[in-house]
Amino acid sequence: MNIDPSFRVDLLTREYPPQIYGGAGVHVAELARVLRRSVDLRVGCFGPPRTEAGVAGYGEADPNAANAALGVFEVDLRMAGGTVGSNLVHSHTWYANMAGRWAQLLWGVPHVVTAHSLEPLRPWKAEQLGGGYALSSWAEATAYESADAIIGVSWAMREDILRVYPSVDPSRVHVVHNGIDPDDWRPNTGPAAEAALLRYGIDPTRRSVAFVGRQTRQKGLPYLLRALSGLPDDVQVVLAAGAPDTPEIAAEVAGLVDELRTQRSGAILIAEMVPHEDLTAILTAADLFLCPSIYEPLGIVNLEAMACGTPVVATATGGIPDVVIDGQTGWLVPIEQTTDGTGTPVDPDRFVRELREAIIEALADPAVIAARGEASRQRVEQHFAWAAVGERTLEVYRDAIG
């Protein structure tokens, strides 16, 4: 079967505009945009009905279900039923993996899975899901071990897939990096951008470092907050950190932010969703973008900062080194991690210290910041445009259908 405009592909996902809160949702939205040029694309997602042609919302997980994971499977069953007539289904994250697997069984069509993260490498999710974590892990394993093709978003992710799921045939595991639209993500300066900064309490005349991400264990925010205490006094700390996974991590982050504010001025926490134009203004104004993740299959947020011309100080873990080139587009901080699946630093104090030292070193030379910021923008334009991601995804589809 040829892949042409009549070939129907169903993308199955929890997140889709306007309900996006993480990198996987950004990925699906952008991938859908480029795939529509080549195939008959449909999207099945969680949430209310959508008005966009070819997009169906199948509702939210039942909040009264005995466990949140059971509610997810209810949505997946409806989503699988909506794929009748598809030639290939492509699921994203465990939330939609079973919809893809059930569609594969129902209609005999290929199932492609994109791995944005792996449940066995996120054991802290037991805090969030309780016993449902065992179900989410089962769903992911079931989908991966039966998938016709698996896409890892980095080379490190491919290695993780083969290590966590040793029964998977390596020839079925492909690497297609996440992408970004350099036209949407670009330096944003001028009066409107300055006004946006002021609305959030950011002084455009002072230096700043920025963090953008959810309050979840994998993002490493508590380590960063401890590292920030030693920064020069004139540097503002801008934290766009919302959507806490649990009340416990929300309380921990709030306490560390309060402690940081007793030590320095200009510690700004933005808990609400930041509109796109405001976010590009924040990223552009920042001297450095900070990514202290202890688990990061790739990290679209680093691409977003780099596209705005801002170099990155990041942990050398997961797929981050696929994006951030140490000494060229940023600074990578080494980390020795436990092998129990949590990614926890073996020596947390050392990690905090070395993270602090890397940030201070980076801030010491504005000329180096400028040069690495320019190189960051160039790297995004040359290697991570969505058109190339779409074509590489179509190549995986061709492999899946044989």
Short mmCIF file of C-alpha atoms in Angstrom, two decimals:
data_model
loop_
_atom_site.label_atom_id
_atom_site.label_comp_id
_atom_site.label_asym_id
_atom_site.label_seq_id
_atom_site.Cartn_x
_atom_site.Cartn_y
_atom_site.Cartn_z
CA MET A 1 0.00 0.00 0.00
CA ASN A 2 1.35 3.41 -0.95
CA ILE A 3 1.32 6.40 1.37
CA ASP A 4 -0.51 9.11 -0.54
CA PRO A 5 -3.23 11.71 0.19
CA SER A 6 -5.85 8.91 0.39
CA PHE A 7 -3.88 6.95 3.01
CA ARG A 8 -5.62 7.48 6.36
CA VAL A 9 -3.52 7.95 9.48
CA ASP A 10 -5.09 8.36 12.94
CA LEU A 11 -2.97 10.18 15.53
CA LEU A 12 -4.13 9.16 19.02
CA THR A 13 -3.24 11.44 21.89
CA ARG A 14 -4.31 12.77 25.23
CA GLU A 15 -3.32 16.35 24.43
CA TYR A 16 -4.38 18.40 21.43
CA PRO A 17 -5.06 22.14 21.02
CA PRO A 18 -6.36 23.96 22.84
CA GLN A 19 -5.59 21.53 25.69
CA ILE A 20 -1.79 21.24 25.71
CA TYR A 21 0.32 21.21 28.84
CA GLY A 22 3.51 19.34 27.90
CA GLY A 23 6.02 18.54 25.19
CA ALA A 24 4.10 15.53 23.88
CA GLY A 25 1.09 17.71 23.13
CA VAL A 26 3.24 20.25 21.29
CA HIS A 27 4.77 17.40 19.29
CA VAL A 28 1.41 15.97 18.22
CA ALA A 29 0.00 19.37 17.24
CA GLU A 30 2.99 20.21 15.06
CA LEU A 31 3.29 16.72 13.59
CA ALA A 32 -0.39 16.83 12.62
CA ARG A 33 0.16 20.12 10.83
CA VAL A 34 2.92 18.76 8.60
CA LEU A 35 1.42 15.27 8.03
CA ARG A 36 -1.81 16.80 6.66
CA ARG A 37 0.17 17.76 3.56
CA SER A 38 0.82 14.10 2.72
CA VAL A 39 -1.97 11.87 4.13
CA ASP A 40 -5.63 11.82 5.11
CA LEU A 41 -4.98 12.71 8.72
CA ARG A 42 -7.41 12.22 11.60
CA VAL A 43 -6.77 13.02 15.26
CA GLY A 44 -8.40 11.35 18.23
CA CYS A 45 -7.84 13.09 21.55
CA PHE A 46 -9.11 13.49 25.07
CA GLY A 47 -11.36 16.40 25.93
CA PRO A 48 -14.48 18.04 24.51
CA PRO A 49 -15.62 17.84 20.89
CA ARG A 50 -13.41 19.82 18.53
CA THR A 51 -14.49 22.06 15.66
CA GLU A 52 -11.33 21.41 13.63
CA ALA A 53 -12.00 19.15 10.64
CA GLY A 54 -10.79 15.59 11.13
CA VAL A 55 -10.33 15.98 14.91
CA ALA A 56 -12.52 14.13 17.43
CA GLY A 57 -12.56 14.65 21.18
CA TYR A 58 -13.59 11.56 23.15
CA GLY A 59 -14.16 13.15 26.54
CA GLU A 60 -12.15 13.17 29.73
CA ALA A 61 -11.36 10.33 32.08
CA ASP A 62 -14.22 9.77 34.53
CA PRO A 63 -13.24 11.60 37.74
CA ASN A 64 -15.41 9.16 39.68
CA ALA A 65 -13.57 6.07 38.44
CA ALA A 66 -12.06 3.91 41.18
CA ASN A 67 -8.64 4.91 39.82
CA ALA A 68 -7.64 7.57 37.29
CA ALA A 69 -6.03 4.96 35.03
CA LEU A 70 -9.35 3.13 34.67
CA GLY A 71 -10.95 6.35 33.48
CA VAL A 72 -8.20 6.70 30.88
CA PHE A 73 -8.96 3.26 29.47
CA GLU A 74 -12.64 4.19 29.13
CA VAL A 75 -11.62 7.06 26.84
CA ASP A 76 -9.24 4.78 24.96
CA LEU A 77 -12.05 2.33 24.19
CA ARG A 78 -14.13 5.11 22.64
CA MET A 79 -11.09 6.39 20.76
CA ALA A 80 -10.32 2.94 19.33
CA GLY A 81 -13.88 2.69 18.01
CA GLY A 82 -13.39 5.98 16.20
CA THR A 83 -10.50 4.63 14.13
CA VAL A 84 -12.67 2.45 11.89
CA GLY A 85 -11.49 2.98 8.30
CA SER A 86 -7.91 3.88 9.28
CA ASN A 87 -4.90 2.49 7.41
CA LEU A 88 -2.47 3.12 10.28
CA VAL A 89 -2.77 4.32 13.87
CA HIS A 90 -0.06 6.25 15.69
CA SER A 91 -0.36 6.64 19.47
CA HIS A 92 1.43 9.00 21.80
CA THR A 93 2.05 8.36 25.54
CA TRP A 94 0.50 5.63 27.67
CA TYR A 95 -2.72 7.63 27.84
CA ALA A 96 -3.48 6.70 24.21
CA ASN A 97 -1.31 3.59 23.73
CA MET A 98 -4.14 1.16 24.44
CA ALA A 99 -6.42 2.93 21.96
CA GLY A 100 -3.73 2.23 19.36
CA ARG A 101 -3.30 -1.38 20.44
CA TRP A 102 -7.05 -2.05 20.43
CA ALA A 103 -7.38 -0.44 16.98
CA GLN A 104 -4.53 -2.64 15.76
CA LEU A 105 -6.39 -5.74 16.96
CA LEU A 106 -9.83 -4.59 15.79
CA TRP A 107 -8.97 -3.58 12.24
CA GLY A 108 -5.69 -5.37 11.56
CA VAL A 109 -3.85 -2.12 10.85
CA PRO A 110 -0.27 -1.20 11.77
CA HIS A 111 0.28 0.52 15.11
CA VAL A 112 3.13 3.00 15.46
CA VAL A 113 4.07 4.29 18.91
CA THR A 114 6.09 7.40 19.69
CA ALA A 115 7.99 7.17 22.97
CA HIS A 116 8.03 10.56 24.67
CA SER A 117 8.91 8.93 28.01
CA LEU A 118 8.84 5.47 29.56
CA GLU A 119 6.70 4.56 32.55
CA PRO A 120 9.28 2.25 34.23
CA LEU A 121 11.71 5.18 34.25
CA ARG A 122 9.21 7.44 36.04
CA PRO A 123 8.48 5.55 39.28
CA TRP A 124 7.62 8.81 41.06
CA LYS A 125 4.32 8.65 39.15
CA ALA A 126 3.16 6.20 41.79
CA GLU A 127 2.68 9.38 43.89
CA GLN A 128 0.24 10.63 41.29
CA LEU A 129 -1.54 7.43 40.19
CA GLY A 130 -1.23 5.07 43.13
CA GLY A 131 -2.09 1.57 41.92
CA GLY A 132 -2.87 3.07 38.53
CA TYR A 133 0.87 3.28 37.92
CA ALA A 134 0.91 -0.50 37.53
CA LEU A 135 -1.85 -0.16 34.94
CA SER A 136 -0.12 2.64 33.02
CA SER A 137 3.08 0.57 32.97
CA TRP A 138 1.14 -2.49 31.73
CA ALA A 139 -0.54 -0.45 28.99
CA GLU A 140 2.76 0.92 27.76
CA ALA A 141 4.48 -2.48 27.80
CA THR A 142 1.56 -4.10 25.95
CA ALA A 143 1.61 -1.45 23.24
CA TYR A 144 5.37 -1.38 22.77
CA GLU A 145 5.84 -5.14 22.65
CA SER A 146 3.16 -5.48 19.96
CA ALA A 147 3.81 -2.29 17.95
CA ASP A 148 4.75 -2.52 14.30
CA ALA A 149 7.17 0.37 14.76
CA ILE A 150 8.36 2.50 17.67
CA ILE A 151 9.75 6.00 17.39
CA GLY A 152 12.17 7.27 20.02
CA VAL A 153 12.62 11.04 20.15
CA SER A 154 16.38 10.72 20.79
CA TRP A 155 19.16 8.14 20.56
CA ALA A 156 19.16 7.88 24.34
CA MET A 157 15.44 7.13 24.24
CA ARG A 158 16.03 4.33 21.72
CA GLU A 159 18.60 2.80 24.09
CA ASP A 160 16.14 3.09 26.97
CA ILE A 161 13.37 1.37 24.98
CA LEU A 162 15.58 -1.60 24.13
CA ARG A 163 16.83 -1.84 27.71
CA VAL A 164 13.40 -1.58 29.35
CA TYR A 165 11.65 -3.79 26.77
CA PRO A 166 14.27 -6.36 25.71
CA SER A 167 11.75 -8.43 23.75
CA VAL A 168 11.29 -5.60 21.24
CA ASP A 169 13.04 -6.20 17.91
CA PRO A 170 15.70 -3.45 17.54
CA SER A 171 14.92 -3.16 13.82
CA ARG A 172 11.46 -1.83 14.76
CA VAL A 173 12.83 1.03 16.88
CA HIS A 174 13.57 4.24 14.98
CA VAL A 175 14.84 7.67 16.00
CA VAL A 176 12.96 10.79 14.91
CA HIS A 177 13.86 13.85 16.94
CA ASN A 178 11.21 16.24 18.13
CA GLY A 179 10.92 19.37 16.07
CA ILE A 180 10.07 23.02 16.32
CA ASP A 181 8.75 25.74 14.03
CA PRO A 182 11.50 28.40 13.84
CA ASP A 183 8.95 30.90 12.55
CA ASP A 184 6.76 30.51 15.64
CA TRP A 185 9.72 30.39 18.02
CA ARG A 186 12.07 33.27 17.31
CA PRO A 187 13.60 36.21 19.19
CA ASN A 188 10.86 38.52 20.43
CA THR A 189 11.89 42.05 21.35
CA GLY A 190 10.38 45.54 21.18
CA PRO A 191 7.75 47.49 23.12
CA ALA A 192 5.15 44.71 23.25
CA ALA A 193 7.71 42.20 24.51
CA GLU A 194 8.96 44.65 27.14
CA ALA A 195 5.40 45.30 28.28
CA ALA A 196 4.89 41.54 28.66
CA LEU A 197 7.97 41.29 30.86
CA LEU A 198 6.77 44.10 33.09
CA ARG A 199 3.36 42.43 33.52
CA TYR A 200 5.13 39.46 35.12
CA GLY A 201 7.32 41.66 37.30
CA ILE A 202 10.48 41.10 35.22
CA ASP A 203 12.85 44.07 34.99
CA PRO A 204 14.06 44.34 31.37
CA THR A 205 17.16 46.24 32.50
CA ARG A 206 18.43 43.39 34.71
CA ARG A 207 19.97 40.09 33.74
CA SER A 208 17.78 37.00 34.09
CA VAL A 209 17.79 33.23 33.91
CA ALA A 210 14.64 31.30 33.06
CA PHE A 211 13.07 27.91 33.70
CA VAL A 212 9.93 26.69 31.93
CA GLY A 213 8.33 23.38 32.84
CA ARG A 214 5.80 21.48 34.88
CA GLN A 215 6.29 20.87 38.58
CA THR A 216 7.15 17.19 38.32
CA ARG A 217 10.01 15.11 39.70
CA GLN A 218 11.58 14.53 36.32
CA LYS A 219 12.09 18.26 35.66
CA GLY A 220 14.49 18.59 38.61
CA LEU A 221 13.08 21.92 39.79
CA PRO A 222 13.85 21.39 43.50
CA TYR A 223 17.54 20.85 42.65
CA LEU A 224 17.56 24.02 40.57
CA LEU A 225 15.95 26.08 43.32
CA ARG A 226 18.70 25.00 45.70
CA ALA A 227 21.37 25.83 43.10
CA LEU A 228 20.05 29.33 42.45
CA SER A 229 20.93 30.61 45.90
CA GLY A 230 24.51 31.33 44.87
CA LEU A 231 23.87 33.43 41.75
CA PRO A 232 25.06 37.05 41.44
CA ASP A 233 22.65 39.44 43.12
CA ASP A 234 21.80 41.33 39.92
CA VAL A 235 20.42 38.21 38.18
CA GLN A 236 16.66 37.69 38.20
CA VAL A 237 15.26 34.17 38.42
CA VAL A 238 12.14 33.62 36.29
CA LEU A 239 10.30 30.35 36.89
CA ALA A 240 7.35 29.57 34.63
CA ALA A 241 6.43 26.46 36.58
CA GLY A 242 2.84 25.30 36.75
CA ALA A 243 0.75 22.11 36.64
CA PRO A 244 2.18 20.32 39.70
CA ASP A 245 1.86 16.55 39.53
CA THR A 246 0.99 16.21 43.21
CA PRO A 247 0.20 18.43 46.20
CA GLU A 248 3.48 17.23 47.75
CA ILE A 249 5.72 18.56 44.99
CA ALA A 250 3.64 21.77 44.81
CA ALA A 251 4.30 22.34 48.52
CA GLU A 252 8.00 21.51 48.16
CA VAL A 253 8.46 23.94 45.27
CA ALA A 254 6.50 26.69 47.04
CA GLY A 255 8.66 26.29 50.14
CA LEU A 256 11.91 26.46 48.17
CA VAL A 257 10.72 29.53 46.25
CA ASP A 258 9.82 31.25 49.53
CA GLU A 259 13.28 30.39 50.87
CA LEU A 260 14.94 31.73 47.70
CA ARG A 261 13.04 35.00 48.04
CA THR A 262 14.50 35.52 51.50
CA GLN A 263 17.97 35.36 49.96
CA ARG A 264 17.59 37.52 46.86
CA SER A 265 15.33 39.93 45.01
CA GLY A 266 13.88 39.17 41.60
CA ALA A 267 12.73 35.59 42.22
CA ILE A 268 9.58 35.37 40.09
CA LEU A 269 7.25 32.35 40.03
CA ILE A 270 4.65 32.24 37.25
CA ALA A 271 2.23 29.43 38.02
CA GLU A 272 -0.35 30.13 35.31
CA MET A 273 -0.13 29.13 31.64
CA VAL A 274 1.94 31.74 29.78
CA PRO A 275 0.65 32.83 26.34
CA HIS A 276 2.98 32.10 23.45
CA GLU A 277 4.02 35.67 22.71
CA ASP A 278 4.72 36.35 26.37
CA LEU A 279 6.77 33.16 26.62
CA THR A 280 8.96 34.05 23.65
CA ALA A 281 9.53 37.47 25.23
CA ILE A 282 10.62 35.80 28.51
CA LEU A 283 12.90 33.35 26.73
CA THR A 284 14.45 36.05 24.53
CA ALA A 285 15.09 38.36 27.50
CA ALA A 286 16.79 35.59 29.49
CA ASP A 287 20.57 35.43 29.39
CA LEU A 288 20.34 31.69 29.99
CA PHE A 289 17.70 28.99 29.89
CA LEU A 290 18.00 26.40 32.66
CA CYS A 291 17.04 22.74 32.27
CA PRO A 292 17.88 20.72 35.42
CA SER A 293 15.90 17.63 34.37
CA ILE A 294 16.83 14.24 35.78
CA TYR A 295 14.78 12.51 33.07
CA GLU A 296 14.29 14.07 29.65
CA PRO A 297 13.85 11.97 26.49
CA LEU A 298 14.63 15.05 24.37
CA GLY A 299 13.30 18.32 25.77
CA ILE A 300 11.30 20.45 23.33
CA VAL A 301 11.55 23.33 25.77
CA ASN A 302 15.30 23.53 25.14
CA LEU A 303 14.60 23.85 21.42
CA GLU A 304 12.11 26.63 22.15
CA ALA A 305 14.68 28.59 24.15
CA MET A 306 17.42 28.00 21.56
CA ALA A 307 15.09 29.16 18.76
CA CYS A 308 14.71 32.42 20.69
CA GLY A 309 18.50 32.82 20.65
CA THR A 310 19.03 31.83 24.28
CA PRO A 311 21.76 29.31 25.18
CA VAL A 312 20.99 26.51 27.62
CA VAL A 313 22.54 25.20 30.83
CA ALA A 314 21.22 21.65 31.12
CA THR A 315 21.77 18.28 32.70
CA ALA A 316 23.73 15.86 30.51
CA THR A 317 21.06 13.16 30.66
CA GLY A 318 18.64 11.42 28.30
CA GLY A 319 18.21 13.11 24.93
CA ILE A 320 19.40 16.53 26.06
CA PRO A 321 22.89 16.07 24.54
CA ASP A 322 21.17 15.41 21.18
CA VAL A 323 19.99 19.03 21.34
CA VAL A 324 22.41 21.02 23.49
CA ILE A 325 26.01 20.85 22.27
CA ASP A 326 28.36 21.53 25.16
CA GLY A 327 30.68 24.41 24.36
CA GLN A 328 28.69 25.42 21.26
CA THR A 329 25.03 26.03 22.13
CA GLY A 330 25.24 25.78 25.89
CA TRP A 331 26.72 24.11 28.93
CA LEU A 332 26.06 20.51 29.98
CA VAL A 333 26.21 19.57 33.64
CA PRO A 334 27.36 15.99 34.33
CA ILE A 335 25.21 13.83 36.56
CA GLU A 336 25.70 10.38 38.04
CA GLN A 337 22.27 8.82 38.53
CA THR A 338 20.90 5.86 40.45
CA THR A 339 19.90 2.80 38.47
CA ASP A 340 16.62 2.23 40.31
CA GLY A 341 14.61 3.96 37.58
CA THR A 342 14.12 7.27 39.40
CA GLY A 343 17.08 9.08 37.84
CA THR A 344 17.87 10.53 41.26
CA PRO A 345 21.41 11.96 41.49
CA VAL A 346 23.73 9.60 43.36
CA ASP A 347 25.12 12.67 45.13
CA PRO A 348 22.38 15.34 45.15
CA ASP A 349 24.59 17.94 46.86
CA ARG A 350 27.27 17.52 44.22
CA PHE A 351 24.71 17.86 41.42
CA VAL A 352 23.34 21.05 42.96
CA ARG A 353 26.85 22.43 43.41
CA GLU A 354 27.94 21.63 39.85
CA LEU A 355 24.70 23.03 38.44
CA ARG A 356 25.29 26.26 40.37
CA GLU A 357 28.91 26.43 39.19
CA ALA A 358 27.89 25.95 35.54
CA ILE A 359 25.29 28.74 35.73
CA ILE A 360 27.76 31.13 37.37
CA GLU A 361 30.45 30.26 34.82
CA ALA A 362 28.03 30.86 31.96
CA LEU A 363 26.92 34.22 33.34
CA ALA A 364 30.52 35.42 33.65
CA ASP A 365 31.06 36.18 29.96
CA PRO A 366 28.34 38.04 27.98
CA ALA A 367 30.28 37.55 24.73
CA VAL A 368 30.19 33.77 25.12
CA ILE A 369 26.46 33.92 25.93
CA ALA A 370 25.85 35.92 22.75
CA ALA A 371 27.90 33.55 20.58
CA ARG A 372 26.23 30.41 21.94
CA GLY A 373 22.83 32.04 21.63
CA GLU A 374 23.44 32.70 17.94
CA ALA A 375 24.69 29.13 17.47
CA SER A 376 21.57 27.85 19.24
CA ARG A 377 19.27 29.55 16.76
CA GLN A 378 21.28 28.20 13.84
CA ARG A 379 21.19 24.65 15.19
CA VAL A 380 17.41 24.73 15.49
CA GLU A 381 16.98 26.02 11.95
CA GLN A 382 19.35 23.44 10.47
CA HIS A 383 18.41 20.28 12.37
CA PHE A 384 14.98 20.49 14.02
CA ALA A 385 12.48 21.99 11.55
CA TRP A 386 9.11 20.18 11.52
CA ALA A 387 9.09 19.53 7.77
CA ALA A 388 12.07 17.20 8.20
CA VAL A 389 10.42 15.52 11.22
CA GLY A 390 7.30 14.88 9.17
CA GLU A 391 9.22 13.26 6.32
CA ARG A 392 11.17 11.02 8.70
CA THR A 393 7.87 9.98 10.33
CA LEU A 394 6.45 9.03 6.93
CA GLU A 395 9.53 6.85 6.39
CA VAL A 396 8.70 5.01 9.61
CA TYR A 397 5.11 4.53 8.38
CA ARG A 398 6.43 3.01 5.14
CA ASP A 399 8.54 0.62 7.15
CA ALA A 400 5.58 -0.32 9.36
CA ILE A 401 3.30 -1.20 6.46
CA GLY A 402 6.06 -3.19 4.75
#
